[in-house]
PDB file of C-alpha atoms in Angstrom:
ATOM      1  CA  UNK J 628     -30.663 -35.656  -3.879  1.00 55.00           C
ATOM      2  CA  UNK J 629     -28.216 -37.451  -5.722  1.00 59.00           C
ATOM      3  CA  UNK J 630     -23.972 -36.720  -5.299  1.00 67.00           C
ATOM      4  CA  UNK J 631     -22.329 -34.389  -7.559  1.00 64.00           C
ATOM      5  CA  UNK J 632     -20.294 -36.281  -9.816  1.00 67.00           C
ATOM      6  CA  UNK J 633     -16.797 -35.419 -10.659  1.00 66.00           C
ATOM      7  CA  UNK J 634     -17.104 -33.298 -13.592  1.00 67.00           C
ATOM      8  CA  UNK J 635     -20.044 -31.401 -11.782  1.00 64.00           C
ATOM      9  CA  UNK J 636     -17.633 -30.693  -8.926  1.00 66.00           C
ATOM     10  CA  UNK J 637     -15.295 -29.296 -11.493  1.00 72.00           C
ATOM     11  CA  UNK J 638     -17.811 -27.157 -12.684  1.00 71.00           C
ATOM     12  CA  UNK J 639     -18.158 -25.386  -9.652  1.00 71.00           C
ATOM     13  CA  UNK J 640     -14.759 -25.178  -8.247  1.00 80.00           C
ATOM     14  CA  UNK J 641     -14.045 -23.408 -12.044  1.00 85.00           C
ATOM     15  CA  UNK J 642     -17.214 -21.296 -11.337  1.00 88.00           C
ATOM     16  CA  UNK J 643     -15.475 -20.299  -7.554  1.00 89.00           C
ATOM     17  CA  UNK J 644     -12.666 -19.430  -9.061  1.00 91.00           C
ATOM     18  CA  UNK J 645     -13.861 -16.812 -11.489  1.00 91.00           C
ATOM     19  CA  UNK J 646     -15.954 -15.841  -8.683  1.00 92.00           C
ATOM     20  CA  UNK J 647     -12.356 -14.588  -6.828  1.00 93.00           C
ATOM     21  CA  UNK J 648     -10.752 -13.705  -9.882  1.00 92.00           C
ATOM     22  CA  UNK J 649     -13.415 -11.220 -11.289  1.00 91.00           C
ATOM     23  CA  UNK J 650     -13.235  -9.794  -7.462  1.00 93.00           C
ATOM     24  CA  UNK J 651      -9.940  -9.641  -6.984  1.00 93.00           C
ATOM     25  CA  UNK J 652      -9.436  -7.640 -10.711  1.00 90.00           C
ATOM     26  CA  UNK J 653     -12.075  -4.946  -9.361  1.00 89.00           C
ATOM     27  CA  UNK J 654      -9.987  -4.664  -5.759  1.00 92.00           C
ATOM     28  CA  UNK J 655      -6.997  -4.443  -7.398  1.00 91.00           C
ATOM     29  CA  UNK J 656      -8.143  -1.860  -9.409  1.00 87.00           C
ATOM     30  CA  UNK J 657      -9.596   0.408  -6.788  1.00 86.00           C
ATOM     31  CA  UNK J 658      -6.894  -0.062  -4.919  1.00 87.00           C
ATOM     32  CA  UNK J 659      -3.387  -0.731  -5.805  1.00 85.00           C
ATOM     33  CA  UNK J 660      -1.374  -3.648  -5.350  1.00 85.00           C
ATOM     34  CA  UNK J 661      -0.143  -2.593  -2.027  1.00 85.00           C
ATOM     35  CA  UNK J 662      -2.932  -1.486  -0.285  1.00 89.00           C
ATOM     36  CA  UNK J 663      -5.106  -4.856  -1.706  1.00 92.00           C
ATOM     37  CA  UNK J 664      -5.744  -7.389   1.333  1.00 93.00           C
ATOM     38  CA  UNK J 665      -6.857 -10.823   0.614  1.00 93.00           C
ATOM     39  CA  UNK J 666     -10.000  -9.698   2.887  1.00 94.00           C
ATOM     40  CA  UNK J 667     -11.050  -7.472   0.755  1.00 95.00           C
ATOM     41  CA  UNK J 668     -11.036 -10.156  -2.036  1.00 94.00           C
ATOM     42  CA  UNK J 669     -12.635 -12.217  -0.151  1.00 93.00           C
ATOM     43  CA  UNK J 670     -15.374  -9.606   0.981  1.00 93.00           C
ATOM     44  CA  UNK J 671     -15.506  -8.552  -3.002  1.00 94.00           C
ATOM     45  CA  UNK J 672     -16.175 -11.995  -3.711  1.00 92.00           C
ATOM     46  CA  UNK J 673     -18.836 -12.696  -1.358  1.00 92.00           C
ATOM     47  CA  UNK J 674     -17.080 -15.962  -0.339  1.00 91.00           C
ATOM     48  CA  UNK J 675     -14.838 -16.791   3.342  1.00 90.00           C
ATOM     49  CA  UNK J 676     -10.961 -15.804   3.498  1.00 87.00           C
ATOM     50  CA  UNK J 677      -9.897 -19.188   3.832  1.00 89.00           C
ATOM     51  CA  UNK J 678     -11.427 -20.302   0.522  1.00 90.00           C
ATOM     52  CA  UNK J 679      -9.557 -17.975  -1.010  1.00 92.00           C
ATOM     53  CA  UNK J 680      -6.632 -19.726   0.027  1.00 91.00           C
ATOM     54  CA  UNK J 681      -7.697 -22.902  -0.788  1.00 90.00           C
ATOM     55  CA  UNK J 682      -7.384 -21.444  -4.763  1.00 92.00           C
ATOM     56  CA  UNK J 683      -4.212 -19.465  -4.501  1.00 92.00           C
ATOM     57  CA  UNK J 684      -1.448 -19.671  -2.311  1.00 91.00           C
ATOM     58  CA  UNK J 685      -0.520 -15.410  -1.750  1.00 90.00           C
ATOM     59  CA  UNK J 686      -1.824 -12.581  -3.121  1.00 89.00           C
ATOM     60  CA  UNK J 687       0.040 -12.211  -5.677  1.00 87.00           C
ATOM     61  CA  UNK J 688      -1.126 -15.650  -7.104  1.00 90.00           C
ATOM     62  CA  UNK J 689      -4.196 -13.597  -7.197  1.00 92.00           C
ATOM     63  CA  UNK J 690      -3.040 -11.179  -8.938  1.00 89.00           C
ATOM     64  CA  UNK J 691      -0.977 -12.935 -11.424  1.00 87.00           C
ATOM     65  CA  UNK J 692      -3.379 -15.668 -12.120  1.00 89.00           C
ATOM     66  CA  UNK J 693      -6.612 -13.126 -12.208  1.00 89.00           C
ATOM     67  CA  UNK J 694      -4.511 -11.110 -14.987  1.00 85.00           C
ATOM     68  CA  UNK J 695      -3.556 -14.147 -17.165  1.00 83.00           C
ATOM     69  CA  UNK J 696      -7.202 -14.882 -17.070  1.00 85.00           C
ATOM     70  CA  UNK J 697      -8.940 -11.648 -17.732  1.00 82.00           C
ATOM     71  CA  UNK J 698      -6.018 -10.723 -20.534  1.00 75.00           C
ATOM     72  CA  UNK J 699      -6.214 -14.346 -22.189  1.00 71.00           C
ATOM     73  CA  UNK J 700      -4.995 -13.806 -25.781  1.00 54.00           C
ATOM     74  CA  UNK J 701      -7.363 -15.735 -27.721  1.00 54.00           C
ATOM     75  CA  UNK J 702     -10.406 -13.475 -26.059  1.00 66.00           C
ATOM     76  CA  UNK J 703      -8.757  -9.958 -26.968  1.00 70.00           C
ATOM     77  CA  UNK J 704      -8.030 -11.650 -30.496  1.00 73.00           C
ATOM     78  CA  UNK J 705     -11.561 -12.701 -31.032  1.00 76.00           C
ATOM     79  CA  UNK J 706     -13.374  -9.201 -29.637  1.00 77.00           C
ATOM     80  CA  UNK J 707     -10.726  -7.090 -31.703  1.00 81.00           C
ATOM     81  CA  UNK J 708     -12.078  -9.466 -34.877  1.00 83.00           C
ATOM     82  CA  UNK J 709     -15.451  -9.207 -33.969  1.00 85.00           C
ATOM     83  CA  UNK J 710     -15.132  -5.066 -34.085  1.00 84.00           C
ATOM     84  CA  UNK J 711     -12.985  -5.358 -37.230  1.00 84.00           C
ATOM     85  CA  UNK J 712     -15.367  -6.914 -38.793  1.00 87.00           C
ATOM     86  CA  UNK J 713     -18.563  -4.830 -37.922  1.00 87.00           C
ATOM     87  CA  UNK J 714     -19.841  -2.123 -40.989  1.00 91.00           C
ATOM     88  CA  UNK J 715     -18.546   1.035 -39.585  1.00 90.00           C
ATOM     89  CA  UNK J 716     -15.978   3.963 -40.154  1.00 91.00           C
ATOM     90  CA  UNK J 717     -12.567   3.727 -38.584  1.00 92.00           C
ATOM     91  CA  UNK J 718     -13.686   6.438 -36.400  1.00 91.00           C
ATOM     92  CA  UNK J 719     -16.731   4.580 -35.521  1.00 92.00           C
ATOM     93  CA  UNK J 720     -14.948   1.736 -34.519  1.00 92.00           C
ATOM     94  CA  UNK J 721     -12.287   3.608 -32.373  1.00 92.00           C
ATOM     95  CA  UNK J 722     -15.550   5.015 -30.589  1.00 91.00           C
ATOM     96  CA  UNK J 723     -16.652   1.773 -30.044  1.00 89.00           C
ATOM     97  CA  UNK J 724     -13.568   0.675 -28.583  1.00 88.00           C
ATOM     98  CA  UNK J 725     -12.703   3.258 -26.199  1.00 88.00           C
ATOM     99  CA  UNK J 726     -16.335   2.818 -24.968  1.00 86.00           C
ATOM    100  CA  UNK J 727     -15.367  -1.030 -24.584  1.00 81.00           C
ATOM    101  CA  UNK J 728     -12.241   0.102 -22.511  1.00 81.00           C
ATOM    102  CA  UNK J 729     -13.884   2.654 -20.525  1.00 80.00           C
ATOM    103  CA  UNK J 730     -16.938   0.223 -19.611  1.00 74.00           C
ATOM    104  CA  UNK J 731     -17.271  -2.098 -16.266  1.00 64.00           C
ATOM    105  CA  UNK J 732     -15.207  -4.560 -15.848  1.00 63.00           C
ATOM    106  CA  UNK J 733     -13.243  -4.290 -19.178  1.00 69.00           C
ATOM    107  CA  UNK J 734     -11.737  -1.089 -17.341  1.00 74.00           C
ATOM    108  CA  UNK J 735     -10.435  -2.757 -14.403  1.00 81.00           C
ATOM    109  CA  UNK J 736      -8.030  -4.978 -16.558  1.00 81.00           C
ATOM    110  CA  UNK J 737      -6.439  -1.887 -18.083  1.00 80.00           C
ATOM    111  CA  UNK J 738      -6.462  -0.397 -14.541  1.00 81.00           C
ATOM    112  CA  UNK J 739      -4.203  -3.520 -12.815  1.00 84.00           C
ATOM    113  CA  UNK J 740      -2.099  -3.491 -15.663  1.00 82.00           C
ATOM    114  CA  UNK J 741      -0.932  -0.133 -14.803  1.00 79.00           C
ATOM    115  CA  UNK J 742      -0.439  -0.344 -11.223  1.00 79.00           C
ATOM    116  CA  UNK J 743       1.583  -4.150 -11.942  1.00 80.00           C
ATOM    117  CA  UNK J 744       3.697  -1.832 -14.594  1.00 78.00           C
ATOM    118  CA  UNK J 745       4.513   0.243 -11.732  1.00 75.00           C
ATOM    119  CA  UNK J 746       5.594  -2.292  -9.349  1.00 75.00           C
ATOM    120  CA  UNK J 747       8.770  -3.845  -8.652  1.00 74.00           C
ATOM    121  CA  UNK J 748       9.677  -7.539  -8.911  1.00 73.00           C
ATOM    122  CA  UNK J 749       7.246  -8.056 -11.857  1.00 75.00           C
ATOM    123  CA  UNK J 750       7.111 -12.120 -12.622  1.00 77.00           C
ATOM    124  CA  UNK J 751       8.887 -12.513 -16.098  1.00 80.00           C
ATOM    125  CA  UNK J 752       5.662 -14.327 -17.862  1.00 78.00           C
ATOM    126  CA  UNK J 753       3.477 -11.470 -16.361  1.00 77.00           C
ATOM    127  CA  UNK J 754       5.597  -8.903 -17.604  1.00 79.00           C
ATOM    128  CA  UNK J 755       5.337 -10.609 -21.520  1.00 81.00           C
ATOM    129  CA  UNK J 756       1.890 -10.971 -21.408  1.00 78.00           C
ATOM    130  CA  UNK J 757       1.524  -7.448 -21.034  1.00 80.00           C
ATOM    131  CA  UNK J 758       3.461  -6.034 -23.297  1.00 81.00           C
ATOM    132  CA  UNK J 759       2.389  -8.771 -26.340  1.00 79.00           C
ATOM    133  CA  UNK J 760      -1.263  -7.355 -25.287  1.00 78.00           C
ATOM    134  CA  UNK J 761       0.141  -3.996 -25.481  1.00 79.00           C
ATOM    135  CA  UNK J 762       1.497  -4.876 -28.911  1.00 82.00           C
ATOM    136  CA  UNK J 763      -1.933  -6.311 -29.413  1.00 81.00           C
ATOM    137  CA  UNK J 764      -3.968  -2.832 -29.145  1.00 82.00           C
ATOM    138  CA  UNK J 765      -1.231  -1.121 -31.522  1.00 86.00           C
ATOM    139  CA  UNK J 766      -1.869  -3.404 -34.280  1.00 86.00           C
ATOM    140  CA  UNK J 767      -5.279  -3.536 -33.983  1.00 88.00           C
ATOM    141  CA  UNK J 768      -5.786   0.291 -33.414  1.00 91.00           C
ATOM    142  CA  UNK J 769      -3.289   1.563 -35.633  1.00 94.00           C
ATOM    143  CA  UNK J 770      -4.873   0.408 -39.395  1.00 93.00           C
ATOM    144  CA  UNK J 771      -7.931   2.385 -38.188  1.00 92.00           C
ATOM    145  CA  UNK J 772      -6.249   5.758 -37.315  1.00 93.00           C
ATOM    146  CA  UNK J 773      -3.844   5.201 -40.718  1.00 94.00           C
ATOM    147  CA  UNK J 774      -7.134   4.424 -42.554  1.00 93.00           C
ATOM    148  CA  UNK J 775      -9.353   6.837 -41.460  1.00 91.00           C
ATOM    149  CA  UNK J 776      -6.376   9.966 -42.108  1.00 93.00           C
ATOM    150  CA  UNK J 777      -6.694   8.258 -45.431  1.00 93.00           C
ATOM    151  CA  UNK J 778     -10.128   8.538 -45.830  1.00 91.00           C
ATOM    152  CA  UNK J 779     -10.006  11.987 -44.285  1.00 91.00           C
ATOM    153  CA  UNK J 780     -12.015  11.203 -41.233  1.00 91.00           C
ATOM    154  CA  UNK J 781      -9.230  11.678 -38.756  1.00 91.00           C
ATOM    155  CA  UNK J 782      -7.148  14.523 -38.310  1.00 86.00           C
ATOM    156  CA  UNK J 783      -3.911  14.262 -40.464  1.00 87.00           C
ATOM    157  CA  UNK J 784      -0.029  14.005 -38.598  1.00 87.00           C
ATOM    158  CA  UNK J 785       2.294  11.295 -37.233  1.00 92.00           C
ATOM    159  CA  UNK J 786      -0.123   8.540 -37.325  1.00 94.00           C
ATOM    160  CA  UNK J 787       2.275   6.606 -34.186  1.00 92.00           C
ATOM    161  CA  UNK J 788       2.051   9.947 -31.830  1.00 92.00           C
ATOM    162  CA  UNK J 789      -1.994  10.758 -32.929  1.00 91.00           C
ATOM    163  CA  UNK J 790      -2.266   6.859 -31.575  1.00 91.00           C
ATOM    164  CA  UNK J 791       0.211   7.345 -28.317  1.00 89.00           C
ATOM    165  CA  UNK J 792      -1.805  10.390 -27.456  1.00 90.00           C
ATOM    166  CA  UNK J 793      -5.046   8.904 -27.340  1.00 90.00           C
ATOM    167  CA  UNK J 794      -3.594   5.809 -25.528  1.00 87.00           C
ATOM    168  CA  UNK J 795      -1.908   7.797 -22.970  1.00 85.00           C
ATOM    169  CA  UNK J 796      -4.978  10.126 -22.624  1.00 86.00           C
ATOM    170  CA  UNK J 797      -7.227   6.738 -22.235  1.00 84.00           C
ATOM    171  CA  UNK J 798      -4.904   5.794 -19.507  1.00 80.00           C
ATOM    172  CA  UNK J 799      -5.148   8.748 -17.818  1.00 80.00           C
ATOM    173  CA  UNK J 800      -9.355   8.671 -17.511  1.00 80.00           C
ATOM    174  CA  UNK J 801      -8.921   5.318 -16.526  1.00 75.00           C
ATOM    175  CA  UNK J 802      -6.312   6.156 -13.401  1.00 70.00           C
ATOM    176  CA  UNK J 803      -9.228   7.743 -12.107  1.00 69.00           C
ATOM    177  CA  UNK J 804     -12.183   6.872 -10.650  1.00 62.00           C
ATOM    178  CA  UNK J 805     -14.772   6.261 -13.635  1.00 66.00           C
ATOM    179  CA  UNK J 806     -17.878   6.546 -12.391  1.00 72.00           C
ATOM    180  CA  UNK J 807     -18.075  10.267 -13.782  1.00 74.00           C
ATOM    181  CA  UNK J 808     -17.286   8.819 -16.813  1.00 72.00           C
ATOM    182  CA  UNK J 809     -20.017   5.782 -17.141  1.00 73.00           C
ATOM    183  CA  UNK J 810     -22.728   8.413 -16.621  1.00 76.00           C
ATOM    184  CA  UNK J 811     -23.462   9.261 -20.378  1.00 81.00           C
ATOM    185  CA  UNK J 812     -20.894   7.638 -21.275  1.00 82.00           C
ATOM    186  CA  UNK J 813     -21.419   7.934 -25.355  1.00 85.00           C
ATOM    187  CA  UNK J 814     -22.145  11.559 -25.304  1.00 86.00           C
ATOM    188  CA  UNK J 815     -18.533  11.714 -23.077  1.00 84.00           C
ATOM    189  CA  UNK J 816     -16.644   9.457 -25.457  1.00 88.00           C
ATOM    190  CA  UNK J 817     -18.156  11.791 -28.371  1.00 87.00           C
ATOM    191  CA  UNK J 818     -16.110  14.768 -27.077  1.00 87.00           C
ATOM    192  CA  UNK J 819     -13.289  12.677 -26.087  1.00 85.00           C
ATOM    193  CA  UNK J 820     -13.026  11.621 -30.114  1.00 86.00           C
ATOM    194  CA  UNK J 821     -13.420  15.001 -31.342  1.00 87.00           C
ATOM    195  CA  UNK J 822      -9.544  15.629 -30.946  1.00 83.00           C
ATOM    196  CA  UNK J 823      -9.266  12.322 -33.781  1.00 84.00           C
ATOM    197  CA  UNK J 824     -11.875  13.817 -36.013  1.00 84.00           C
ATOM    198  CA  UNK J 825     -10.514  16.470 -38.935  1.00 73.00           C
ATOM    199  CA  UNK J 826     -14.022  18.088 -38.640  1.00 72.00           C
ATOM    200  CA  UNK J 827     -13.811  20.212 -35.936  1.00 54.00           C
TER     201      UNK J 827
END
């Protein structure tokens, strides 16, 4: 069997990476930031304690670095296109969205954010990522809530409070443990929506 090359080595060191980070966003999730060992990263991961170390230097190089990833701008911008873009009501879309937040794996990145917004000593970059991503959601999501009042599809009011109420409600579910929630998901996401919709 022949060596592995350079950029074949590359390939899998970048593969081992996303390996931890995708772990370490689940554990961090679950469990705070406080009560998250490296060991349990490591367990998540499937892969030894020490080769954790040999990608980041503490935990909260974990944490930092596994955020940056998972929240990387141009990803968010492209999905939020992609739904923009699909043939469907504003409510429709809004549906589909809170079933992309509320699914595995894309729920765990809303779920660190919260418990880093909570904790002290937040790295400057960190704490600008989030809140341009947070910007992010509010541009995207508030056309469709000021469209579909327009159209009459939504329930008329203050379109910013209508959108900070479903955002802080969305938060809430996702504080808790989801699994409830990813059994029927679309028939639970259907009642959540029913306080948008004007027909009641």
């Amino acid at each position: 069997m022949a060596p592995l090359n350079e950029d074949q080595l590359k390939d899998i060191r970048e593969e081992r990476k996303i390996q931890i980070m995708n772990a370490a966003m689940k554990v961090f999730a679950n469990n705070g930031i406080k009560l998250t060992k490296i060991s349990m990263i490591a367990k998540e991961a499937k892969v030894s304690h020490g080769l954790v170390y040999h990608y980041f230097n503490s935990k909260e190089e974990v944490l930092f670095q596994s955020l940056e990833w998972a929240m990387e701008t141009a990803t968010m911008e492209a999905a939020f296109q992609e739904l923009n873009n699909m043939p469907m009501s504003p409510l429709e879309k809004i549906k589909h969205f809170t079933t992309f937040a509320l699914s595995e794996g894309n729920s765990d990145v809303f779920r660190v954010i919260q418990h880093v917004t909570k904790s002290e000593d937040i790295p400057q970059h960190i704490s600008e990522l989030i809140e341009q991503s947070g910007k992010m959601y509010l541009e995207f999501l508030y056309p469709l809530f000021a469209e579909g009042q327009e159209t009459g599809e939504i329930y008329k009011g203050d379109t910013q409070e209508l959108l900070e109420t479903y955002l802080n409600i969305l938060s809430g579910i996702m504080s808790e443990d989801l699994q409830w929630w990813k059994q029927n998901i679309d028939q639970k996401v259907n009642i959540l929506l029913r306080m948008l919709s004007s027909k009641k």
